[in-house]
Amino acid sequence: MSTSFVGENPSNALKLPGRDCSLDSLPNTTSYDLFPNALSKNSGSKEQKTLTLRELSMLQLMNHITDKVDWQRKIHQEEIATKWQSEACSTDDLDMSQRMASYCIDELRYKASLYTAGASSGAPQSIIVFPGDVVKSDIAVSSQMKLLLQRAVKTFEGAIPESARDWHPGSNGKVWDLVHPSLFPLVYGRSRVLSGENTTSLSDCIERCGEGVVLPILPKKEAKYWFDFCGLSAYSNKFQWLPCEVDISGENARFTSYINNLHPKRERALYGLVEKLIDASIPLWNRTLAPLADRQYRQPERIKYTRVEYDPDPARAPETEGRQQREAEDENDYWDRRQEWIEETRKIIYPEPDAPFVPHAEPAKFDLRERYSKSGLQIIVKLANIQLTPENPCYDGGSWHVEGQMNERIIATSLYYYSSDNITTSTLSFRQQIDSQGLELDVSYPQNDHEWLWDIFGCDQDGYAIQDLGCVETREGRLLTFPNTLQHRVVKFQLEDLTKPGHRKVLALFLVDPNIKTISTAHVPCQQQEWWWEAAMEGQNRSERGHGPAVGKVPNELQDHILKNVDFPMTMEDAKNLRLELMEERKVYSKLAESTFEGHDTFSLCEH
């Protein structure tokens, strides 16, 4: 039996998965047009080339240097650059040779010239930290903008009574959700969705609350399995985070539909600041997405590794050297002992950059504004604080994850850390899926020799084809973008002064794949009963002029009765209960998705 969807939709009209067609449909596009996503097999390769541990050390060094104040000027000063190079080579926890450090200095001088030129040309002043691409900038958002955002959010926080603060479930009162997409999401079987080309706007999204048709809960078969081997659907048949619509056809980004859980009229100042943050994020997103948009692009290798070599290499020594066969010793026992001696004696030759630095090839130019100015962007917004106190002084960090499920079609994230106070250094870790088969083809290695895999790449034979890239500091004022092909997690941090409170505040933007539209706040009028009731009361005050919702004209003694007996819009209590359902569903999904991310491939070097 086929599933029926809401409304009639002509073939040339916009079709939305979950409303007009199945969740995994690709109306007006193909899987090849979509950006790669760690949640989907059908959207291009997510695997990166395996990096040597030494190249990862080089990335770590360059990340560390570009965290320094005025690095782009100091890197050209020979005395300072020599000092940085010397420190890197003498650091115990960093495997760094003189040649590697020299290469990094040359690369950073080139990047500094681009960085400085960007100040006058308008090019993005940002740094690619890790391939993928993870991009950081400490000046993409001005200090004035940061201050305005701090003030606006403080006012927003101050209007929320202590008793109404929304502490994230399971966070032990440490994570305050100011705006979170898991509250009042699209709920199949409950939410009302407009049909066809009918949409809401910022001015009428509350007044139109209750319009539309309730979408049915989709049968499981409509959510086709991606993780076949564990029986887990990458789609939810009950929930979806709601993005808002963003017009980028003009010079500045502009919301055309409401941010879910941020009042479209009371919080206009915050809306304007989030729009500015989108403007700041787009150039960084362009850099993050460019290598994914260019399917022919291959990430550069600073260190190429093609042959396993040892020095000394006792396997090549005459049989008269090393352990000798004992009298009456079994031949197999002797060769086992000799092999043991070989493995104990040999020293692997660690690779170096095989040539001085030259500028790497860049992916084809990619610009969200140029490519999607007509269709616009869909963005999910989140505002969250981590609040620590002397009683609760430590944040234990998060788990490895990518954002959302396939319903949301998230392809990239932008995080702006606009306020930090009295906390130890906070970082975000990244890891990538890697191409184990490509590595096996690229490297020539001795028969039955697997140890080099760990020594050179930090990977194990029969282990997961996963590689930790490292951490990026999430300091105040930093804007950070990265793709949904990488997993990330927040690393543990705590109060710096254990006698005082502290916090870390972040504004997150999740970019939906602009090649496919999803159900958004343009299609779902506001679902908050509180907002609807406030509008109704305003309508009551205007009722003598014949304006406002009809319920606003109901006598006061019946108002409480009405509120208690309507099942839509949702009460805050309903929304929080549904959020628990959503979180439980995604908790199960995330655990299996993490194991699937890890187990997508393993190293299994062939014997030859």
Coordinates of C-alpha atoms in Angstrom, one line a residue, residues 414-419 477-480 505-509:
S414 CA 29.2 27.2 11.8
L415 CA 30.0 27.8 15.5
Y416 CA 30.5 31.3 16.9
Y417 CA 31.9 31.3 20.5
Y418 CA 30.8 34.8 21.5
S419 CA 31.4 34.6 25.3
G477 CA 35.5 35.5 19.4
R478 CA 36.3 32.5 17.2
L479 CA 34.2 31.5 14.2
L480 CA 34.6 27.8 13.2
K505 CA 28.4 30.5 25.1
V506 CA 27.9 29.5 21.5
L507 CA 25.7 30.4 18.6
A508 CA 25.4 27.4 16.1
L509 CA 24.2 27.5 12.5

